[in-house]
PDB file of C-alpha atoms in Angstrom:
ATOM      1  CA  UNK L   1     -74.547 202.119 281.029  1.00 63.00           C
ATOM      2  CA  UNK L   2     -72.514 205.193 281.699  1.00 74.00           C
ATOM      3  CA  UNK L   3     -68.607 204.953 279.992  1.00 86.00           C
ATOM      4  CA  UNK L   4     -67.858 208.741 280.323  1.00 91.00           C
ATOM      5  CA  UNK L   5     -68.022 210.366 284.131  1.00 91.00           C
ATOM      6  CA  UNK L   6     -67.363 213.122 286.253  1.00 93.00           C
ATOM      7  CA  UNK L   7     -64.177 210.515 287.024  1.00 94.00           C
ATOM      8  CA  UNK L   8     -63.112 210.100 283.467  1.00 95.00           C
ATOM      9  CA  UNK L   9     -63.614 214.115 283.301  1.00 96.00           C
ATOM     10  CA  UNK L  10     -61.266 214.947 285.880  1.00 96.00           C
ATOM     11  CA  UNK L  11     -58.486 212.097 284.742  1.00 97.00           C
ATOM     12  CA  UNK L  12     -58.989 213.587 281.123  1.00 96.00           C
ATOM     13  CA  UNK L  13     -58.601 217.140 282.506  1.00 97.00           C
ATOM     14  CA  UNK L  14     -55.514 216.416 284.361  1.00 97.00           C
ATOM     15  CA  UNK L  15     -53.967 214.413 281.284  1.00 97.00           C
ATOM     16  CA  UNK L  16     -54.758 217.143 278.600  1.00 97.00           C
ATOM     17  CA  UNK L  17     -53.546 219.981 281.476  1.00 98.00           C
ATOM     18  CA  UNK L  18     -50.312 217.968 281.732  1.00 97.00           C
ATOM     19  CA  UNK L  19     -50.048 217.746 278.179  1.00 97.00           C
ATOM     20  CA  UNK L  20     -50.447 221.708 277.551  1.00 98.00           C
ATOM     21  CA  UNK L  21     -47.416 222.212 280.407  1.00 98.00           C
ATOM     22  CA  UNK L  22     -45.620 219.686 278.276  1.00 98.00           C
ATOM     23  CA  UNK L  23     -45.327 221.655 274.901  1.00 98.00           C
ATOM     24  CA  UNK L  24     -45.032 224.696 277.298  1.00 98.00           C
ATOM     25  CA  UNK L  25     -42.108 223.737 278.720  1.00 98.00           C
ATOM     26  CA  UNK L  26     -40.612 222.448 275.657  1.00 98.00           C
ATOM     27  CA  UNK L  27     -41.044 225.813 274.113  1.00 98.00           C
ATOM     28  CA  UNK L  28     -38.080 228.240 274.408  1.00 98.00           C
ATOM     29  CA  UNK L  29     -38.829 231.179 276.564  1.00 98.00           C
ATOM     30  CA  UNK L  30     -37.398 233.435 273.812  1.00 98.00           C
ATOM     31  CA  UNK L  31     -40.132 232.356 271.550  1.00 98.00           C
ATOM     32  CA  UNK L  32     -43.146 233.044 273.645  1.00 98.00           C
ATOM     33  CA  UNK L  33     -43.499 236.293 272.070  1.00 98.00           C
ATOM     34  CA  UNK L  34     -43.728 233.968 268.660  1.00 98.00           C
ATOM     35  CA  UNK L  35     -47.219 234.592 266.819  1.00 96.00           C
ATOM     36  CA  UNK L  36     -47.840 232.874 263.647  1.00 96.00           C
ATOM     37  CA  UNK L  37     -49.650 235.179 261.739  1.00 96.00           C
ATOM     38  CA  UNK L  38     -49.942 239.068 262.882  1.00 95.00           C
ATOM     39  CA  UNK L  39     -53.958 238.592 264.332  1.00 95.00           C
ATOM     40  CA  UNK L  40     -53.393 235.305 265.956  1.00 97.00           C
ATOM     41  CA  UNK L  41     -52.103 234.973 269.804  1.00 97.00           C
ATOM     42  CA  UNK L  42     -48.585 234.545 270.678  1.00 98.00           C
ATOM     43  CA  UNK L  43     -47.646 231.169 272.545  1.00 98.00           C
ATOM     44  CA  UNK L  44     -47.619 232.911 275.780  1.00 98.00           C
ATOM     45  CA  UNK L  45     -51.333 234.420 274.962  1.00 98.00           C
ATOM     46  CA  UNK L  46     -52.792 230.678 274.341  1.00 98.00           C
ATOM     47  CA  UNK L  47     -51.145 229.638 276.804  1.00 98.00           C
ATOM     48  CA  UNK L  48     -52.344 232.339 279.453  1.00 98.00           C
ATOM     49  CA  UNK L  49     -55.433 231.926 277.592  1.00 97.00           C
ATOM     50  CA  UNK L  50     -55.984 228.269 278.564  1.00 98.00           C
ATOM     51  CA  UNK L  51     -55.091 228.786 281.846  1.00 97.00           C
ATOM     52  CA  UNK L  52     -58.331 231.239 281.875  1.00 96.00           C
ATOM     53  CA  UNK L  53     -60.728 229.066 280.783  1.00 95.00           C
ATOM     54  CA  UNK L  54     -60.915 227.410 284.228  1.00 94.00           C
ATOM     55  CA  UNK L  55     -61.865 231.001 286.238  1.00 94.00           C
ATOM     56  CA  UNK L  56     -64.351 231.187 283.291  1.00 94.00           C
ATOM     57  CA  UNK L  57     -66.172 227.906 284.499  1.00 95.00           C
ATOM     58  CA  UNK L  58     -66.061 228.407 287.928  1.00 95.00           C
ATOM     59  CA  UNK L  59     -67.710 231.677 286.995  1.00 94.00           C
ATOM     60  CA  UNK L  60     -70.296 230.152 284.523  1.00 94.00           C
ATOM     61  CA  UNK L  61     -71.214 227.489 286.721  1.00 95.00           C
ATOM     62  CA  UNK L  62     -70.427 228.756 290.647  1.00 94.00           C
ATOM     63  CA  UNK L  63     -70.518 232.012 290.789  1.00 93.00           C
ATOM     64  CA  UNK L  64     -73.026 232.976 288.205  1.00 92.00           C
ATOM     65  CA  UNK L  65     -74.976 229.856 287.876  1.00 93.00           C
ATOM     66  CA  UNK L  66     -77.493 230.951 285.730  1.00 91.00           C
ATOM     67  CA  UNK L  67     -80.409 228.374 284.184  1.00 94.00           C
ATOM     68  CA  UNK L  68     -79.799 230.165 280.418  1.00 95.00           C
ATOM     69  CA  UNK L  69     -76.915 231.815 278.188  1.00 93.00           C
ATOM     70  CA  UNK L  70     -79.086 233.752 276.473  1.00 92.00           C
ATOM     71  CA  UNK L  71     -78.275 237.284 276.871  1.00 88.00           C
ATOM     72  CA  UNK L  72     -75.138 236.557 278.472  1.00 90.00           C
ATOM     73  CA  UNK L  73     -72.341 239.170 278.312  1.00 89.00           C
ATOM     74  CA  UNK L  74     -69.395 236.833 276.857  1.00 90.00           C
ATOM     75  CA  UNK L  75     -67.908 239.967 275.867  1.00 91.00           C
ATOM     76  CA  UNK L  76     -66.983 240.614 279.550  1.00 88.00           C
ATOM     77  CA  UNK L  77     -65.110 237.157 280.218  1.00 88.00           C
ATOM     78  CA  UNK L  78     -63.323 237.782 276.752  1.00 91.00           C
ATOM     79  CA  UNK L  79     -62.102 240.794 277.721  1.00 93.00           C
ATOM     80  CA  UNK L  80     -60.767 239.611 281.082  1.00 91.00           C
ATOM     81  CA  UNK L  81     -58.890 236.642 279.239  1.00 92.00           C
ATOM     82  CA  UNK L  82     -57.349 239.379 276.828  1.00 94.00           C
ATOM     83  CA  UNK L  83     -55.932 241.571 279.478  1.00 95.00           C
ATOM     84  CA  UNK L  84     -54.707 238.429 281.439  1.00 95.00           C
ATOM     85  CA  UNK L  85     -52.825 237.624 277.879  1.00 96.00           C
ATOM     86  CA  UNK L  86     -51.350 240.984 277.158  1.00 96.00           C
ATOM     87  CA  UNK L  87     -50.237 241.032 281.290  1.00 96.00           C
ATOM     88  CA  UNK L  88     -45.989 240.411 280.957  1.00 97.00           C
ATOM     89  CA  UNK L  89     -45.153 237.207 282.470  1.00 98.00           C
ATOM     90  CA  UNK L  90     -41.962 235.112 282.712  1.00 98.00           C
ATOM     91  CA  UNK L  91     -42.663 230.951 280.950  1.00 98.00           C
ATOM     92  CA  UNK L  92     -41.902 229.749 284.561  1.00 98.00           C
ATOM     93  CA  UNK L  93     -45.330 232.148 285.853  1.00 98.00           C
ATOM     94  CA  UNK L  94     -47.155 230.887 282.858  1.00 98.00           C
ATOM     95  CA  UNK L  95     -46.113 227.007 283.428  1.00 98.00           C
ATOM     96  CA  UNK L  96     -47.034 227.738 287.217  1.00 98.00           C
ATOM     97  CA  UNK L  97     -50.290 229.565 286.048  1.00 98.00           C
ATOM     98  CA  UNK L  98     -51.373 226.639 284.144  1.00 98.00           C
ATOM     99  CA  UNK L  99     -50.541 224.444 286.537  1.00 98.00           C
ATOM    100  CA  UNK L 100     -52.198 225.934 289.496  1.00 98.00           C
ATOM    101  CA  UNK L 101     -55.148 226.727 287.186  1.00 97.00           C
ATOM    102  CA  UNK L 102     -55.273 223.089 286.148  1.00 97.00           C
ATOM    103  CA  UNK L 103     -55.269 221.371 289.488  1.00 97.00           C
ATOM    104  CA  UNK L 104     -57.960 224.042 291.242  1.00 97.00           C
ATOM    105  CA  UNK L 105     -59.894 223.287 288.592  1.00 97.00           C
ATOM    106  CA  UNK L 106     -59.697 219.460 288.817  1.00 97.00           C
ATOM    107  CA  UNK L 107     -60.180 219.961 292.430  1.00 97.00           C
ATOM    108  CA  UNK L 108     -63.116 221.917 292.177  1.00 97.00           C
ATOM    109  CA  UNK L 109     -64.923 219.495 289.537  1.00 97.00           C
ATOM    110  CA  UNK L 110     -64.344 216.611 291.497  1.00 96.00           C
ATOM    111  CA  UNK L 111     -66.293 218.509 294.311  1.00 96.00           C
ATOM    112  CA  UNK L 112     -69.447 219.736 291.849  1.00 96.00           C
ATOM    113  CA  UNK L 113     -72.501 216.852 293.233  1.00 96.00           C
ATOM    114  CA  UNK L 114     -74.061 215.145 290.306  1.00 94.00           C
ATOM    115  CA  UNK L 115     -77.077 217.216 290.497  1.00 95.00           C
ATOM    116  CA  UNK L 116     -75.107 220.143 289.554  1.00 96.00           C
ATOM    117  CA  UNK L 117     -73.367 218.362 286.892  1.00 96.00           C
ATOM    118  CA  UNK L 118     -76.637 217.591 285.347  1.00 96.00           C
ATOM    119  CA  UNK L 119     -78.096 220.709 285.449  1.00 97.00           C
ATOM    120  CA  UNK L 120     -79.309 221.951 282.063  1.00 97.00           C
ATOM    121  CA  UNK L 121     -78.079 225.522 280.769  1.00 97.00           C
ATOM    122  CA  UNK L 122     -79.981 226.951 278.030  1.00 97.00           C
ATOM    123  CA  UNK L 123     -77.535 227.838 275.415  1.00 95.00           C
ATOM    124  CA  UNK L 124     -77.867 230.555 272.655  1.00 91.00           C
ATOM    125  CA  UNK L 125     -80.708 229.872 269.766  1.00 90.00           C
ATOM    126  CA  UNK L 126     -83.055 227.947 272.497  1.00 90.00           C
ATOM    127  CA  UNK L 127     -80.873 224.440 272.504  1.00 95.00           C
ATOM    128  CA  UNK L 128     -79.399 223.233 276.226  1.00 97.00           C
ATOM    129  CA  UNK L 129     -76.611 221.513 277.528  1.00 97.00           C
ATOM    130  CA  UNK L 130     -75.547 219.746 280.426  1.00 97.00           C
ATOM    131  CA  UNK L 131     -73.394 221.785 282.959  1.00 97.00           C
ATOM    132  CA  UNK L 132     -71.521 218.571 282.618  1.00 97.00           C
ATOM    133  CA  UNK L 133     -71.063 218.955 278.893  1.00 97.00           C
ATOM    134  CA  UNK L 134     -70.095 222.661 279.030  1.00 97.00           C
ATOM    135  CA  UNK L 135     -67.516 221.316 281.111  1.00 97.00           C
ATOM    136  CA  UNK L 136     -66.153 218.506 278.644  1.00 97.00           C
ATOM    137  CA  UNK L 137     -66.299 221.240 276.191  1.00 97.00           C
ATOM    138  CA  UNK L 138     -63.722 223.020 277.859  1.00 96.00           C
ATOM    139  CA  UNK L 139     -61.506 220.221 278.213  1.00 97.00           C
ATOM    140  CA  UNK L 140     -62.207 220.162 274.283  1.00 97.00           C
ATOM    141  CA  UNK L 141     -61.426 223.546 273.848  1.00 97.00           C
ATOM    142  CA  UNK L 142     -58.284 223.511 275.640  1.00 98.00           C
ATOM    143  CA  UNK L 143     -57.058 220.479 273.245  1.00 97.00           C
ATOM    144  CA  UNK L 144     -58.234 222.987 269.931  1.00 98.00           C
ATOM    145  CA  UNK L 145     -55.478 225.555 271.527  1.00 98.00           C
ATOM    146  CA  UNK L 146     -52.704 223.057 272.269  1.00 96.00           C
ATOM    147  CA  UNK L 147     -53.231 221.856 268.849  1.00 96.00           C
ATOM    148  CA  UNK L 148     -52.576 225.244 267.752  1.00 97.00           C
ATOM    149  CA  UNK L 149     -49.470 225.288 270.154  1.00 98.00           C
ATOM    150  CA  UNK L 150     -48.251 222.054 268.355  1.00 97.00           C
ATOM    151  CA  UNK L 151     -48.925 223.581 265.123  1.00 97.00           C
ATOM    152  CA  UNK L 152     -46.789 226.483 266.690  1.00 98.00           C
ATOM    153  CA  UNK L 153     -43.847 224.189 267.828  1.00 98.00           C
ATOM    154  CA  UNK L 154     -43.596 222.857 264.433  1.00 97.00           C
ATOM    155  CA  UNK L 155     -43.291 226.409 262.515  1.00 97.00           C
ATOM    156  CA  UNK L 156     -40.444 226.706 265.709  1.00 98.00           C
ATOM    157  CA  UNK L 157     -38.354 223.553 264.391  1.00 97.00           C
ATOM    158  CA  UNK L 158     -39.534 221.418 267.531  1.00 97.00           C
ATOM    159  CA  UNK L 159     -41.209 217.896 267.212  1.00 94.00           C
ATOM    160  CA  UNK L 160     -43.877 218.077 269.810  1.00 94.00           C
ATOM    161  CA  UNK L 161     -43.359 215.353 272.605  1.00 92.00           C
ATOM    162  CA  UNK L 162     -46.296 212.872 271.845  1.00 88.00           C
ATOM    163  CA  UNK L 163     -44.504 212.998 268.074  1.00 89.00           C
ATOM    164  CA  UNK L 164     -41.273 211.975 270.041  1.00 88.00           C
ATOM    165  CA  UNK L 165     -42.822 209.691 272.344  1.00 86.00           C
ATOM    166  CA  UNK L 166     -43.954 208.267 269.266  1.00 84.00           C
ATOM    167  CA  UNK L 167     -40.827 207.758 267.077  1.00 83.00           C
ATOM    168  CA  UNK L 168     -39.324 206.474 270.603  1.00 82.00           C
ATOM    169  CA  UNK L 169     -41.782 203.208 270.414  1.00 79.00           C
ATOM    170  CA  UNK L 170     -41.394 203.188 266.418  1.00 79.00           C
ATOM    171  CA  UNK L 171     -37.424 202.985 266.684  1.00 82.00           C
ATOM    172  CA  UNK L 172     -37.084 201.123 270.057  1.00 76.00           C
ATOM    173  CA  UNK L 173     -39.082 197.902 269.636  1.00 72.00           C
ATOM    174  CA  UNK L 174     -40.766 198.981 272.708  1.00 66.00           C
ATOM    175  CA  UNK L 175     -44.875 197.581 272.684  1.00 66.00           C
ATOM    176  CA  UNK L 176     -46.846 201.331 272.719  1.00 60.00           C
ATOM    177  CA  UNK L 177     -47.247 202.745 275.591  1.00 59.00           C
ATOM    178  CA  UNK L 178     -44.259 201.130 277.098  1.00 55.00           C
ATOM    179  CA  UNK L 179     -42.198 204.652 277.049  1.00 49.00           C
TER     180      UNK L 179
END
């Protein structure tokens, strides 16, 4: 029996990517340039950063398509996510970034055939994965950054929206999930 498909991936991936855009917009544009400690990204960074993740996979698992990680260069997709976060954009081009980012990406994994999907990848120290799992694990790592964005929100004085959605279903009565 099979709970957790390429179907529940993309829905998931859509959800979370709606989710980011969420605490994105409900961060001020005059606090994008807010960084919690002096090594850390700003807001706009992780969020520019997120959006790069999905031009990462397509890369890993398109492009590149290679049976093993070992002796990949990582260095070199790092360092095109760092200049893409230090490039100057407005919150609207970041919201539209992570949008457009988001839904090419959902587009493109509901395209990938099975077979790809199940392709294993060698990872570093000899273990392997599923392409499919190295794609839930950037869904996962996307959720480790807007958790860091909500932490973010917080230090700003804002209640991040699923905390208000929640107080909303607390205070009105309302059965959960009825907002």
């Amino acid at each position: 029996m099979n709970f957790y498909g390429p179907r529940q991936l993309i829905d998931g991936m859509r959800t979370v990517r709606r989710n980011t855009i969420r605490i994105a917009e409900d961060i001020p544009e005059s606090e994008y340039g807010y960084r919690p400690a002096p090594d850390s990204r700003s807001v706009a960074e992780t969020l520019v950063h997120i959006a790069m993740l999905a031009p990462a996979d397509r890369f890993l698992h398109e492009e590149d398509r290679r049976p093993s990680l070992e002796g990949f260069d990582f260095g070199e997709l790092i360092k095109r996510s760092q200049l893409e976060e230090k490039r100057p954009r407005s919150k609207s081009e970041i919201i539209e970034l992570l949008r457009a980012e988001g839904e090419h990406s959902a587009q493109w994994v509901e395209e990938l055939p099975e077979t790809l999907l199940s392709e294993q990848v060698r990872q570093r120290g000899g273990a392997s994965k599923s392409r499919f799992e190295m794609l839930l694990g950037s869904k996962e790592h996307e959720m480790h950054h807007r958790g860091q964005l909500m932490l973010m929100e917080r230090l700003l004085g804002i209640v991040p929206h699923l905390t208000r959605n929640r107080q909303t279903v607390r205070t009105s009565g309302l059965p959960v999930g009825a907002t």
